[in-house]
């Protein structure tokens, strides 16, 4: 959730998605179908980059949910080790 790379890649994908949508808009007016195709490739690339990273990231950055909820309660009383 707090991974910077995830956020960066998500942003990149979002940007590319918007660019693709724009290109599709122009394509529908017959301006350039080619650029829409390129944008689509760009978008898919960004998507697979994000997916690739996530498959590693989920493993590296994963925090057990039980641990975080326990930490909230632990702040109210001393933790028994
Ligand atoms: Zn990540």
mmCIF file with all atom_site columns, N, CA and C and ligand atoms in Angstrom:
data_model
loop_
_atom_site.group_PDB
_atom_site.id
_atom_site.type_symbol
_atom_site.label_atom_id
_atom_site.label_alt_id
_atom_site.label_comp_id
_atom_site.label_asym_id
_atom_site.label_entity_id
_atom_site.label_seq_id
_atom_site.pdbx_PDB_ins_code
_atom_site.Cartn_x
_atom_site.Cartn_y
_atom_site.Cartn_z
_atom_site.occupancy
_atom_site.B_iso_or_equiv
_atom_site.pdbx_formal_charge
_atom_site.auth_seq_id
_atom_site.auth_comp_id
_atom_site.auth_asym_id
_atom_site.auth_atom_id
_atom_site.pdbx_PDB_model_num
ATOM   1   N  N   . UNK A 1 1  ? 0.826   -1.206  0.000   1.00 0.00 ? 1  UNK A N   1
ATOM   2   C  CA  . UNK A 1 1  ? 0.000   0.000   0.000   1.00 0.00 ? 1  UNK A CA  1
ATOM   3   C  C   . UNK A 1 1  ? 0.859   1.255   0.000   1.00 0.00 ? 1  UNK A C   1
ATOM   4   N  N   . UNK A 1 2  ? 1.927   1.231   0.774   1.00 0.00 ? 2  UNK A N   1
ATOM   5   C  CA  . UNK A 1 2  ? 2.782   2.406   0.909   1.00 0.00 ? 2  UNK A CA  1
ATOM   6   C  C   . UNK A 1 2  ? 3.992   2.361   -0.012  1.00 0.00 ? 2  UNK A C   1
ATOM   7   N  N   . UNK A 1 3  ? 3.995   1.397   -0.918  1.00 0.00 ? 3  UNK A N   1
ATOM   8   C  CA  . UNK A 1 3  ? 5.157   1.245   -1.782  1.00 0.00 ? 3  UNK A CA  1
ATOM   9   C  C   . UNK A 1 3  ? 5.204   2.351   -2.836  1.00 0.00 ? 3  UNK A C   1
ATOM   10  N  N   . UNK A 1 4  ? 6.340   3.035   -2.896  1.00 0.00 ? 4  UNK A N   1
ATOM   11  C  CA  . UNK A 1 4  ? 6.505   4.153   -3.824  1.00 0.00 ? 4  UNK A CA  1
ATOM   12  C  C   . UNK A 1 4  ? 6.500   3.687   -5.268  1.00 0.00 ? 4  UNK A C   1
ATOM   13  N  N   . UNK A 1 5  ? 7.103   2.541   -5.494  1.00 0.00 ? 5  UNK A N   1
ATOM   14  C  CA  . UNK A 1 5  ? 7.182   2.015   -6.861  1.00 0.00 ? 5  UNK A CA  1
ATOM   15  C  C   . UNK A 1 5  ? 5.777   1.681   -7.363  1.00 0.00 ? 5  UNK A C   1
ATOM   16  N  N   . UNK A 1 6  ? 4.977   1.061   -6.496  1.00 0.00 ? 6  UNK A N   1
ATOM   17  C  CA  . UNK A 1 6  ? 3.584   0.765   -6.838  1.00 0.00 ? 6  UNK A CA  1
ATOM   18  C  C   . UNK A 1 6  ? 2.868   2.042   -7.234  1.00 0.00 ? 6  UNK A C   1
ATOM   19  N  N   . UNK A 1 7  ? 3.025   3.058   -6.408  1.00 0.00 ? 7  UNK A N   1
ATOM   20  C  CA  . UNK A 1 7  ? 2.325   4.315   -6.648  1.00 0.00 ? 7  UNK A CA  1
ATOM   21  C  C   . UNK A 1 7  ? 2.782   4.935   -7.964  1.00 0.00 ? 7  UNK A C   1
ATOM   22  N  N   . UNK A 1 8  ? 4.088   4.897   -8.180  1.00 0.00 ? 8  UNK A N   1
ATOM   23  C  CA  . UNK A 1 8  ? 4.664   5.463   -9.397  1.00 0.00 ? 8  UNK A CA  1
ATOM   24  C  C   . UNK A 1 8  ? 4.118   4.747   -10.624 1.00 0.00 ? 8  UNK A C   1
ATOM   25  N  N   . UNK A 1 9  ? 4.102   3.420   -10.550 1.00 0.00 ? 9  UNK A N   1
ATOM   26  C  CA  . UNK A 1 9  ? 3.645   2.620   -11.683 1.00 0.00 ? 9  UNK A CA  1
ATOM   27  C  C   . UNK A 1 9  ? 2.145   2.802   -11.917 1.00 0.00 ? 9  UNK A C   1
ATOM   28  N  N   . UNK A 1 10 ? 1.412   2.953   -10.828 1.00 0.00 ? 10 UNK A N   1
ATOM   29  C  CA  . UNK A 1 10 ? -0.024  3.193   -10.963 1.00 0.00 ? 10 UNK A CA  1
ATOM   30  C  C   . UNK A 1 10 ? -0.282  4.521   -11.657 1.00 0.00 ? 10 UNK A C   1
ATOM   31  N  N   . UNK A 1 11 ? 0.517   5.520   -11.257 1.00 0.00 ? 11 UNK A N   1
ATOM   32  C  CA  . UNK A 1 11 ? 0.390   6.842   -11.850 1.00 0.00 ? 11 UNK A CA  1
ATOM   33  C  C   . UNK A 1 11 ? 0.718   6.798   -13.338 1.00 0.00 ? 11 UNK A C   1
ATOM   34  N  N   . UNK A 1 12 ? 1.766   6.060   -13.647 1.00 0.00 ? 12 UNK A N   1
ATOM   35  C  CA  . UNK A 1 12 ? 2.205   5.915   -15.025 1.00 0.00 ? 12 UNK A CA  1
ATOM   36  C  C   . UNK A 1 12 ? 1.101   5.251   -15.852 1.00 0.00 ? 12 UNK A C   1
ATOM   37  N  N   . UNK A 1 13 ? 0.525   4.199   -15.291 1.00 0.00 ? 13 UNK A N   1
ATOM   38  C  CA  . UNK A 1 13 ? -0.547  3.492   -15.984 1.00 0.00 ? 13 UNK A CA  1
ATOM   39  C  C   . UNK A 1 13 ? -1.745  4.413   -16.188 1.00 0.00 ? 13 UNK A C   1
ATOM   40  N  N   . UNK A 1 14 ? -2.046  5.188   -15.168 1.00 0.00 ? 14 UNK A N   1
ATOM   41  C  CA  . UNK A 1 14 ? -3.182  6.111   -15.250 1.00 0.00 ? 14 UNK A CA  1
ATOM   42  C  C   . UNK A 1 14 ? -2.944  7.155   -16.349 1.00 0.00 ? 14 UNK A C   1
ATOM   43  N  N   . UNK A 1 15 ? -1.724  7.686   -16.397 1.00 0.00 ? 15 UNK A N   1
ATOM   44  C  CA  . UNK A 1 15 ? -1.370  8.659   -17.426 1.00 0.00 ? 15 UNK A CA  1
ATOM   45  C  C   . UNK A 1 15 ? -1.515  8.049   -18.811 1.00 0.00 ? 15 UNK A C   1
ATOM   46  N  N   . UNK A 1 16 ? -1.009  6.854   -18.962 1.00 0.00 ? 16 UNK A N   1
ATOM   47  C  CA  . UNK A 1 16 ? -1.059  6.184   -20.272 1.00 0.00 ? 16 UNK A CA  1
ATOM   48  C  C   . UNK A 1 16 ? -2.490  5.872   -20.667 1.00 0.00 ? 16 UNK A C   1
ATOM   49  N  N   . UNK A 1 17 ? -3.299  5.537   -19.661 1.00 0.00 ? 17 UNK A N   1
ATOM   50  C  CA  . UNK A 1 17 ? -4.698  5.231   -19.937 1.00 0.00 ? 17 UNK A CA  1
ATOM   51  C  C   . UNK A 1 17 ? -5.395  6.476   -20.484 1.00 0.00 ? 17 UNK A C   1
ATOM   52  N  N   . UNK A 1 18 ? -5.053  7.618   -19.874 1.00 0.00 ? 18 UNK A N   1
ATOM   53  C  CA  . UNK A 1 18 ? -5.648  8.869   -20.323 1.00 0.00 ? 18 UNK A CA  1
ATOM   54  C  C   . UNK A 1 18 ? -5.182  9.223   -21.728 1.00 0.00 ? 18 UNK A C   1
ATOM   55  N  N   . UNK A 1 19 ? -3.888  9.002   -21.965 1.00 0.00 ? 19 UNK A N   1
ATOM   56  C  CA  . UNK A 1 19 ? -3.336  9.280   -23.289 1.00 0.00 ? 19 UNK A CA  1
ATOM   57  C  C   . UNK A 1 19 ? -3.977  8.383   -24.335 1.00 0.00 ? 19 UNK A C   1
ATOM   58  N  N   . UNK A 1 20 ? -4.225  7.138   -23.947 1.00 0.00 ? 20 UNK A N   1
ATOM   59  C  CA  . UNK A 1 20 ? -4.855  6.195   -24.860 1.00 0.00 ? 20 UNK A CA  1
ATOM   60  C  C   . UNK A 1 20 ? -6.294  6.630   -25.151 1.00 0.00 ? 20 UNK A C   1
ATOM   61  N  N   . UNK A 1 21 ? -6.990  7.046   -24.106 1.00 0.00 ? 21 UNK A N   1
ATOM   62  C  CA  . UNK A 1 21 ? -8.368  7.513   -24.276 1.00 0.00 ? 21 UNK A CA  1
ATOM   63  C  C   . UNK A 1 21 ? -8.405  8.723   -25.206 1.00 0.00 ? 21 UNK A C   1
ATOM   64  N  N   . UNK A 1 22 ? -7.432  9.622   -25.032 1.00 0.00 ? 22 UNK A N   1
ATOM   65  C  CA  . UNK A 1 22 ? -7.336  10.800  -25.901 1.00 0.00 ? 22 UNK A CA  1
ATOM   66  C  C   . UNK A 1 22 ? -7.087  10.388  -27.336 1.00 0.00 ? 22 UNK A C   1
ATOM   67  N  N   . UNK A 1 23 ? -6.152  9.456   -27.486 1.00 0.00 ? 23 UNK A N   1
ATOM   68  C  CA  . UNK A 1 23 ? -5.804  8.984   -28.827 1.00 0.00 ? 23 UNK A CA  1
ATOM   69  C  C   . UNK A 1 23 ? -7.000  8.308   -29.485 1.00 0.00 ? 23 UNK A C   1
ATOM   70  N  N   . UNK A 1 24 ? -7.780  7.587   -28.697 1.00 0.00 ? 24 UNK A N   1
ATOM   71  C  CA  . UNK A 1 24 ? -8.981  6.935   -29.213 1.00 0.00 ? 24 UNK A CA  1
ATOM   72  C  C   . UNK A 1 24 ? -9.980  7.976   -29.682 1.00 0.00 ? 24 UNK A C   1
ATOM   73  N  N   . UNK A 1 25 ? -10.062 9.065   -28.922 1.00 0.00 ? 25 UNK A N   1
ATOM   74  C  CA  . UNK A 1 25 ? -10.951 10.159  -29.282 1.00 0.00 ? 25 UNK A CA  1
ATOM   75  C  C   . UNK A 1 25 ? -10.568 10.719  -30.645 1.00 0.00 ? 25 UNK A C   1
ATOM   76  N  N   . UNK A 1 26 ? -9.281  10.994  -30.824 1.00 0.00 ? 26 UNK A N   1
ATOM   77  C  CA  . UNK A 1 26 ? -8.824  11.523  -32.111 1.00 0.00 ? 26 UNK A CA  1
ATOM   78  C  C   . UNK A 1 26 ? -9.040  10.505  -33.207 1.00 0.00 ? 26 UNK A C   1
ATOM   79  N  N   . UNK A 1 27 ? -8.809  9.236   -32.862 1.00 0.00 ? 27 UNK A N   1
ATOM   80  C  CA  . UNK A 1 27 ? -8.956  8.179   -33.857 1.00 0.00 ? 27 UNK A CA  1
ATOM   81  C  C   . UNK A 1 27 ? -10.388 8.108   -34.362 1.00 0.00 ? 27 UNK A C   1
ATOM   82  N  N   . UNK A 1 28 ? -11.329 8.342   -33.455 1.00 0.00 ? 28 UNK A N   1
ATOM   83  C  CA  . UNK A 1 28 ? -12.731 8.269   -33.853 1.00 0.00 ? 28 UNK A CA  1
ATOM   84  C  C   . UNK A 1 28 ? -13.087 9.401   -34.814 1.00 0.00 ? 28 UNK A C   1
ATOM   85  N  N   . UNK A 1 29 ? -12.261 10.462  -34.823 1.00 0.00 ? 29 UNK A N   1
ATOM   86  C  CA  . UNK A 1 29 ? -12.467 11.538  -35.788 1.00 0.00 ? 29 UNK A CA  1
ATOM   87  C  C   . UNK A 1 29 ? -11.648 11.308  -37.048 1.00 0.00 ? 29 UNK A C   1
ATOM   88  N  N   . UNK A 1 30 ? -10.996 10.154  -37.089 1.00 0.00 ? 30 UNK A N   1
ATOM   89  C  CA  . UNK A 1 30 ? -10.219 9.812   -38.272 1.00 0.00 ? 30 UNK A CA  1
ATOM   90  C  C   . UNK A 1 30 ? -8.877  10.516  -38.348 1.00 0.00 ? 30 UNK A C   1
ATOM   91  N  N   . UNK A 1 31 ? -8.432  11.087  -37.219 1.00 0.00 ? 31 UNK A N   1
ATOM   92  C  CA  . UNK A 1 31 ? -7.159  11.815  -37.231 1.00 0.00 ? 31 UNK A CA  1
ATOM   93  C  C   . UNK A 1 31 ? -5.995  10.836  -37.291 1.00 0.00 ? 31 UNK A C   1
ATOM   94  N  N   . UNK A 1 32 ? -5.937  9.949   -36.308 1.00 0.00 ? 32 UNK A N   1
ATOM   95  C  CA  . UNK A 1 32 ? -4.820  9.007   -36.295 1.00 0.00 ? 32 UNK A CA  1
ATOM   96  C  C   . UNK A 1 32 ? -5.179  7.730   -35.549 1.00 0.00 ? 32 UNK A C   1
ATOM   97  N  N   . UNK A 1 33 ? -5.429  6.679   -36.263 1.00 0.00 ? 33 UNK A N   1
ATOM   98  C  CA  . UNK A 1 33 ? -5.681  5.387   -35.614 1.00 0.00 ? 33 UNK A CA  1
ATOM   99  C  C   . UNK A 1 33 ? -4.359  4.773   -35.179 1.00 0.00 ? 33 UNK A C   1
ATOM   100 N  N   . UNK A 1 34 ? -3.285  5.203   -35.873 1.00 0.00 ? 34 UNK A N   1
ATOM   101 C  CA  . UNK A 1 34 ? -1.971  4.644   -35.566 1.00 0.00 ? 34 UNK A CA  1
ATOM   102 C  C   . UNK A 1 34 ? -1.537  5.031   -34.159 1.00 0.00 ? 34 UNK A C   1
ATOM   103 N  N   . UNK A 1 35 ? -1.724  6.296   -33.793 1.00 0.00 ? 35 UNK A N   1
ATOM   104 C  CA  . UNK A 1 35 ? -1.273  6.739   -32.476 1.00 0.00 ? 35 UNK A CA  1
ATOM   105 C  C   . UNK A 1 35 ? -2.087  6.072   -31.378 1.00 0.00 ? 35 UNK A C   1
ATOM   106 N  N   . UNK A 1 36 ? -3.354  5.777   -31.657 1.00 0.00 ? 36 UNK A N   1
ATOM   107 C  CA  . UNK A 1 36 ? -4.163  5.054   -30.671 1.00 0.00 ? 36 UNK A CA  1
ATOM   108 C  C   . UNK A 1 36 ? -3.592  3.665   -30.446 1.00 0.00 ? 36 UNK A C   1
ATOM   109 N  N   . UNK A 1 37 ? -3.140  3.037   -31.522 1.00 0.00 ? 37 UNK A N   1
ATOM   110 C  CA  . UNK A 1 37 ? -2.540  1.706   -31.414 1.00 0.00 ? 37 UNK A CA  1
ATOM   111 C  C   . UNK A 1 37 ? -1.248  1.764   -30.599 1.00 0.00 ? 37 UNK A C   1
ATOM   112 N  N   . UNK A 1 38 ? -0.449  2.802   -30.853 1.00 0.00 ? 38 UNK A N   1
ATOM   113 C  CA  . UNK A 1 38 ? 0.785   2.961   -30.085 1.00 0.00 ? 38 UNK A CA  1
ATOM   114 C  C   . UNK A 1 38 ? 0.500   3.196   -28.613 1.00 0.00 ? 38 UNK A C   1
ATOM   115 N  N   . UNK A 1 39 ? -0.488  4.045   -28.369 1.00 0.00 ? 39 UNK A N   1
ATOM   116 C  CA  . UNK A 1 39 ? -0.858  4.348   -26.979 1.00 0.00 ? 39 UNK A CA  1
ATOM   117 C  C   . UNK A 1 39 ? -1.346  3.099   -26.264 1.00 0.00 ? 39 UNK A C   1
ATOM   118 N  N   . UNK A 1 40 ? -2.038  2.265   -27.016 1.00 0.00 ? 40 UNK A N   1
ATOM   119 C  CA  . UNK A 1 40 ? -2.539  1.019   -26.433 1.00 0.00 ? 40 UNK A CA  1
ATOM   120 C  C   . UNK A 1 40 ? -1.379  0.127   -25.999 1.00 0.00 ? 40 UNK A C   1
ATOM   121 N  N   . UNK A 1 41 ? -0.356  0.056   -26.852 1.00 0.00 ? 41 UNK A N   1
ATOM   122 C  CA  . UNK A 1 41 ? 0.837   -0.737  -26.521 1.00 0.00 ? 41 UNK A CA  1
ATOM   123 C  C   . UNK A 1 41 ? 1.521   -0.161  -25.274 1.00 0.00 ? 41 UNK A C   1
ATOM   124 N  N   . UNK A 1 42 ? 1.648   1.180   -25.261 1.00 0.00 ? 42 UNK A N   1
ATOM   125 C  CA  . UNK A 1 42 ? 2.243   1.859   -24.094 1.00 0.00 ? 42 UNK A CA  1
ATOM   126 C  C   . UNK A 1 42 ? 1.500   1.507   -22.821 1.00 0.00 ? 42 UNK A C   1
ATOM   127 N  N   . UNK A 1 43 ? 0.172   1.547   -22.922 1.00 0.00 ? 43 UNK A N   1
ATOM   128 C  CA  . UNK A 1 43 ? -0.670  1.298   -21.758 1.00 0.00 ? 43 UNK A CA  1
ATOM   129 C  C   . UNK A 1 43 ? -0.498  -0.140  -21.270 1.00 0.00 ? 43 UNK A C   1
ATOM   130 N  N   . UNK A 1 44 ? -0.512  -1.080  -22.213 1.00 0.00 ? 44 UNK A N   1
ATOM   131 C  CA  . UNK A 1 44 ? -0.352  -2.490  -21.842 1.00 0.00 ? 44 UNK A CA  1
ATOM   132 C  C   . UNK A 1 44 ? 1.009   -2.730  -21.201 1.00 0.00 ? 44 UNK A C   1
ATOM   133 N  N   . UNK A 1 45 ? 2.009   -2.000  -21.696 1.00 0.00 ? 45 UNK A N   1
ATOM   134 C  CA  . UNK A 1 45 ? 3.361   -2.125  -21.150 1.00 0.00 ? 45 UNK A CA  1
ATOM   135 C  C   . UNK A 1 45 ? 3.383   -1.663  -19.689 1.00 0.00 ? 45 UNK A C   1
ATOM   136 N  N   . UNK A 1 46 ? 2.762   -0.513  -19.457 1.00 0.00 ? 46 UNK A N   1
ATOM   137 C  CA  . UNK A 1 46 ? 2.698   0.030   -18.102 1.00 0.00 ? 46 UNK A CA  1
ATOM   138 C  C   . UNK A 1 46 ? 1.927   -0.918  -17.198 1.00 0.00 ? 46 UNK A C   1
ATOM   139 N  N   . UNK A 1 47 ? 0.861   -1.517  -17.734 1.00 0.00 ? 47 UNK A N   1
ATOM   140 C  CA  . UNK A 1 47 ? 0.061   -2.428  -16.949 1.00 0.00 ? 47 UNK A CA  1
ATOM   141 C  C   . UNK A 1 47 ? 0.860   -3.667  -16.547 1.00 0.00 ? 47 UNK A C   1
ATOM   142 N  N   . UNK A 1 48 ? 1.615   -4.214  -17.491 1.00 0.00 ? 48 UNK A N   1
ATOM   143 C  CA  . UNK A 1 48 ? 2.368   -5.422  -17.161 1.00 0.00 ? 48 UNK A CA  1
ATOM   144 C  C   . UNK A 1 48 ? 3.539   -5.100  -16.237 1.00 0.00 ? 48 UNK A C   1
ATOM   145 N  N   . UNK A 1 49 ? 4.085   -3.873  -16.368 1.00 0.00 ? 49 UNK A N   1
ATOM   146 C  CA  . UNK A 1 49 ? 5.132   -3.442  -15.436 1.00 0.00 ? 49 UNK A CA  1
ATOM   147 C  C   . UNK A 1 49 ? 4.591   -3.428  -14.015 1.00 0.00 ? 49 UNK A C   1
ATOM   148 N  N   . UNK A 1 50 ? 3.402   -2.873  -13.873 1.00 0.00 ? 50 UNK A N   1
ATOM   149 C  CA  . UNK A 1 50 ? 2.766   -2.796  -12.560 1.00 0.00 ? 50 UNK A CA  1
ATOM   150 C  C   . UNK A 1 50 ? 2.461   -4.190  -12.025 1.00 0.00 ? 50 UNK A C   1
ATOM   151 N  N   . UNK A 1 51 ? 1.957   -5.046  -12.896 1.00 0.00 ? 51 UNK A N   1
ATOM   152 C  CA  . UNK A 1 51 ? 1.627   -6.408  -12.471 1.00 0.00 ? 51 UNK A CA  1
ATOM   153 C  C   . UNK A 1 51 ? 2.884   -7.170  -12.071 1.00 0.00 ? 51 UNK A C   1
ATOM   154 N  N   . UNK A 1 52 ? 3.941   -7.004  -12.876 1.00 0.00 ? 52 UNK A N   1
ATOM   155 C  CA  . UNK A 1 52 ? 5.212   -7.668  -12.572 1.00 0.00 ? 52 UNK A CA  1
ATOM   156 C  C   . UNK A 1 52 ? 5.730   -7.224  -11.213 1.00 0.00 ? 52 UNK A C   1
ATOM   157 N  N   . UNK A 1 53 ? 5.707   -5.912  -11.002 1.00 0.00 ? 53 UNK A N   1
ATOM   158 C  CA  . UNK A 1 53 ? 6.212   -5.388  -9.746  1.00 0.00 ? 53 UNK A CA  1
ATOM   159 C  C   . UNK A 1 53 ? 5.362   -5.872  -8.574  1.00 0.00 ? 53 UNK A C   1
ATOM   160 N  N   . UNK A 1 54 ? 4.049   -5.866  -8.774  1.00 0.00 ? 54 UNK A N   1
ATOM   161 C  CA  . UNK A 1 54 ? 3.138   -6.245  -7.689  1.00 0.00 ? 54 UNK A CA  1
ATOM   162 C  C   . UNK A 1 54 ? 3.341   -7.682  -7.245  1.00 0.00 ? 54 UNK A C   1
ATOM   163 N  N   . UNK A 1 55 ? 3.664   -8.542  -8.200  1.00 0.00 ? 55 UNK A N   1
ATOM   164 C  CA  . UNK A 1 55 ? 3.848   -9.946  -7.844  1.00 0.00 ? 55 UNK A CA  1
ATOM   165 C  C   . UNK A 1 55 ? 5.059   -10.106 -6.932  1.00 0.00 ? 55 UNK A C   1
ATOM   166 N  N   . UNK A 1 56 ? 6.039   -9.212  -7.093  1.00 0.00 ? 56 UNK A N   1
ATOM   167 C  CA  . UNK A 1 56 ? 7.213   -9.232  -6.219  1.00 0.00 ? 56 UNK A CA  1
ATOM   168 C  C   . UNK A 1 56 ? 6.919   -8.453  -4.948  1.00 0.00 ? 56 UNK A C   1
ATOM   169 N  N   . UNK A 1 57 ? 6.280   -7.304  -5.150  1.00 0.00 ? 57 UNK A N   1
ATOM   170 C  CA  . UNK A 1 57 ? 6.020   -6.363  -4.068  1.00 0.00 ? 57 UNK A CA  1
ATOM   171 C  C   . UNK A 1 57 ? 5.095   -6.975  -3.019  1.00 0.00 ? 57 UNK A C   1
ATOM   172 N  N   . UNK A 1 58 ? 4.074   -7.694  -3.464  1.00 0.00 ? 58 UNK A N   1
ATOM   173 C  CA  . UNK A 1 58 ? 3.119   -8.290  -2.532  1.00 0.00 ? 58 UNK A CA  1
ATOM   174 C  C   . UNK A 1 58 ? 3.847   -9.201  -1.556  1.00 0.00 ? 58 UNK A C   1
ATOM   175 N  N   . UNK A 1 59 ? 4.916   -9.798  -2.048  1.00 0.00 ? 59 UNK A N   1
ATOM   176 C  CA  . UNK A 1 59 ? 5.700   -10.694 -1.229  1.00 0.00 ? 59 UNK A CA  1
ATOM   177 C  C   . UNK A 1 59 ? 6.628   -9.909  -0.302  1.00 0.00 ? 59 UNK A C   1
ATOM   178 N  N   . UNK A 1 60 ? 7.249   -8.868  -0.832  1.00 0.00 ? 60 UNK A N   1
ATOM   179 C  CA  . UNK A 1 60 ? 8.233   -8.101  -0.071  1.00 0.00 ? 60 UNK A CA  1
ATOM   180 C  C   . UNK A 1 60 ? 7.602   -7.170  0.958   1.00 0.00 ? 60 UNK A C   1
ATOM   181 N  N   . UNK A 1 61 ? 6.514   -6.516  0.569   1.00 0.00 ? 61 UNK A N   1
ATOM   182 C  CA  . UNK A 1 61 ? 5.952   -5.450  1.404   1.00 0.00 ? 61 UNK A CA  1
ATOM   183 C  C   . UNK A 1 61 ? 4.780   -5.919  2.243   1.00 0.00 ? 61 UNK A C   1
ATOM   184 N  N   . UNK A 1 62 ? 4.427   -7.171  2.119   1.00 0.00 ? 62 UNK A N   1
ATOM   185 C  CA  . UNK A 1 62 ? 3.228   -7.636  2.807   1.00 0.00 ? 62 UNK A CA  1
ATOM   186 C  C   . UNK A 1 62 ? 3.395   -7.581  4.332   1.00 0.00 ? 62 UNK A C   1
ATOM   187 N  N   . UNK A 1 63 ? 2.397   -6.993  4.974   1.00 0.00 ? 63 UNK A N   1
ATOM   188 C  CA  . UNK A 1 63 ? 2.394   -6.988  6.436   1.00 0.00 ? 63 UNK A CA  1
ATOM   189 C  C   . UNK A 1 63 ? 1.199   -7.821  6.871   1.00 0.00 ? 63 UNK A C   1
ATOM   190 N  N   . UNK A 1 64 ? 1.411   -8.743  7.771   1.00 0.00 ? 64 UNK A N   1
ATOM   191 C  CA  . UNK A 1 64 ? 0.278   -9.549  8.231   1.00 0.00 ? 64 UNK A CA  1
ATOM   192 C  C   . UNK A 1 64 ? -0.759  -8.643  8.895   1.00 0.00 ? 64 UNK A C   1
ATOM   193 N  N   . UNK A 1 65 ? -2.017  -8.711  8.473   1.00 0.00 ? 65 UNK A N   1
ATOM   194 C  CA  . UNK A 1 65 ? -3.057  -7.835  9.009   1.00 0.00 ? 65 UNK A CA  1
ATOM   195 C  C   . UNK A 1 65 ? -3.233  -7.997  10.504  1.00 0.00 ? 65 UNK A C   1
ATOM   196 N  N   . UNK A 1 66 ? -3.073  -9.218  11.018  1.00 0.00 ? 66 UNK A N   1
ATOM   197 C  CA  . UNK A 1 66 ? -3.242  -9.483  12.442  1.00 0.00 ? 66 UNK A CA  1
ATOM   198 C  C   . UNK A 1 66 ? -2.257  -8.662  13.262  1.00 0.00 ? 66 UNK A C   1
ATOM   199 N  N   . UNK A 1 67 ? -1.055  -8.512  12.721  1.00 0.00 ? 67 UNK A N   1
ATOM   200 C  CA  . UNK A 1 67 ? -0.005  -7.802  13.422  1.00 0.00 ? 67 UNK A CA  1
ATOM   201 C  C   . UNK A 1 67 ? -0.332  -6.317  13.569  1.00 0.00 ? 67 UNK A C   1
ATOM   202 N  N   . UNK A 1 68 ? -0.897  -5.723  12.508  1.00 0.00 ? 68 UNK A N   1
ATOM   203 C  CA  . UNK A 1 68 ? -1.179  -4.286  12.548  1.00 0.00 ? 68 UNK A CA  1
ATOM   204 C  C   . UNK A 1 68 ? -2.344  -3.972  13.471  1.00 0.00 ? 68 UNK A C   1
ATOM   205 N  N   . UNK A 1 69 ? -3.359  -4.844  13.512  1.00 0.00 ? 69 UNK A N   1
ATOM   206 C  CA  . UNK A 1 69 ? -4.493  -4.579  14.410  1.00 0.00 ? 69 UNK A CA  1
ATOM   207 C  C   . UNK A 1 69 ? -4.068  -4.768  15.855  1.00 0.00 ? 69 UNK A C   1
ATOM   208 N  N   . UNK A 1 70 ? -3.169  -5.725  16.063  1.00 0.00 ? 70 UNK A N   1
ATOM   209 C  CA  . UNK A 1 70 ? -2.698  -5.975  17.413  1.00 0.00 ? 70 UNK A CA  1
ATOM   210 C  C   . UNK A 1 70 ? -1.880  -4.776  17.898  1.00 0.00 ? 70 UNK A C   1
ATOM   211 N  N   . UNK A 1 71 ? -1.152  -4.162  16.982  1.00 0.00 ? 71 UNK A N   1
ATOM   212 C  CA  . UNK A 1 71 ? -0.309  -3.018  17.318  1.00 0.00 ? 71 UNK A CA  1
ATOM   213 C  C   . UNK A 1 71 ? -1.151  -1.859  17.843  1.00 0.00 ? 71 UNK A C   1
ATOM   214 N  N   . UNK A 1 72 ? -2.347  -1.702  17.321  1.00 0.00 ? 72 UNK A N   1
ATOM   215 C  CA  . UNK A 1 72 ? -3.247  -0.635  17.768  1.00 0.00 ? 72 UNK A CA  1
ATOM   216 C  C   . UNK A 1 72 ? -3.646  -0.862  19.214  1.00 0.00 ? 72 UNK A C   1
ATOM   217 N  N   . UNK A 1 73 ? -4.007  -2.116  19.534  1.00 0.00 ? 73 UNK A N   1
ATOM   218 C  CA  . UNK A 1 73 ? -4.392  -2.438  20.907  1.00 0.00 ? 73 UNK A CA  1
ATOM   219 C  C   . UNK A 1 73 ? -3.199  -2.361  21.844  1.00 0.00 ? 73 UNK A C   1
ATOM   220 N  N   . UNK A 1 74 ? -2.057  -2.769  21.338  1.00 0.00 ? 74 UNK A N   1
ATOM   221 C  CA  . UNK A 1 74 ? -0.846  -2.826  22.142  1.00 0.00 ? 74 UNK A CA  1
ATOM   222 C  C   . UNK A 1 74 ? -0.445  -1.437  22.630  1.00 0.00 ? 74 UNK A C   1
ATOM   223 N  N   . UNK A 1 75 ? -0.829  -0.408  21.907  1.00 0.00 ? 75 UNK A N   1
ATOM   224 C  CA  . UNK A 1 75 ? -0.442  0.942   22.295  1.00 0.00 ? 75 UNK A CA  1
ATOM   225 C  C   . UNK A 1 75 ? -1.146  1.369   23.583  1.00 0.00 ? 75 UNK A C   1
ATOM   226 N  N   . UNK A 1 76 ? -2.203  0.678   23.937  1.00 0.00 ? 76 UNK A N   1
ATOM   227 C  CA  . UNK A 1 76 ? -2.969  1.054   25.123  1.00 0.00 ? 76 UNK A CA  1
ATOM   228 C  C   . UNK A 1 76 ? -2.478  0.343   26.386  1.00 0.00 ? 76 UNK A C   1
ATOM   229 N  N   . UNK A 1 77 ? -1.788  -0.785  26.168  1.00 0.00 ? 77 UNK A N   1
ATOM   230 C  CA  . UNK A 1 77 ? -1.288  -1.502  27.340  1.00 0.00 ? 77 UNK A CA  1
ATOM   231 C  C   . UNK A 1 77 ? 0.061   -2.141  26.993  1.00 0.00 ? 77 UNK A C   1
ATOM   232 N  N   . UNK A 1 78 ? 0.844   -2.420  27.998  1.00 0.00 ? 78 UNK A N   1
ATOM   233 C  CA  . UNK A 1 78 ? 2.169   -3.007  27.744  1.00 0.00 ? 78 UNK A CA  1
ATOM   234 C  C   . UNK A 1 78 ? 2.044   -4.349  27.015  1.00 0.00 ? 78 UNK A C   1
ATOM   235 N  N   . UNK A 1 79 ? 2.958   -4.558  26.094  1.00 0.00 ? 79 UNK A N   1
ATOM   236 C  CA  . UNK A 1 79 ? 2.930   -5.784  25.326  1.00 0.00 ? 79 UNK A CA  1
ATOM   237 C  C   . UNK A 1 79 ? 3.602   -6.912  26.105  1.00 0.00 ? 79 UNK A C   1
ATOM   238 N  N   . UNK A 1 80 ? 2.927   -8.009  26.256  1.00 0.00 ? 80 UNK A N   1
ATOM   239 C  CA  . UNK A 1 80 ? 3.520   -9.179  26.892  1.00 0.00 ? 80 UNK A CA  1
ATOM   240 C  C   . UNK A 1 80 ? 4.349   -9.927  25.863  1.00 0.00 ? 80 UNK A C   1
ATOM   241 N  N   . UNK A 1 81 ? 5.638   -9.950  26.055  1.00 0.00 ? 81 UNK A N   1
ATOM   242 C  CA  . UNK A 1 81 ? 6.514   -10.622 25.097  1.00 0.00 ? 81 UNK A CA  1
ATOM   243 C  C   . UNK A 1 81 ? 6.502   -12.107 25.371  1.00 0.00 ? 81 UNK A C   1
HETATM 244 ZN ZN1 . LIG B 2 .  ? 5.392   -2.011  -4.738  1.00 0.00 ? 1  LIG B ZN1 1
#
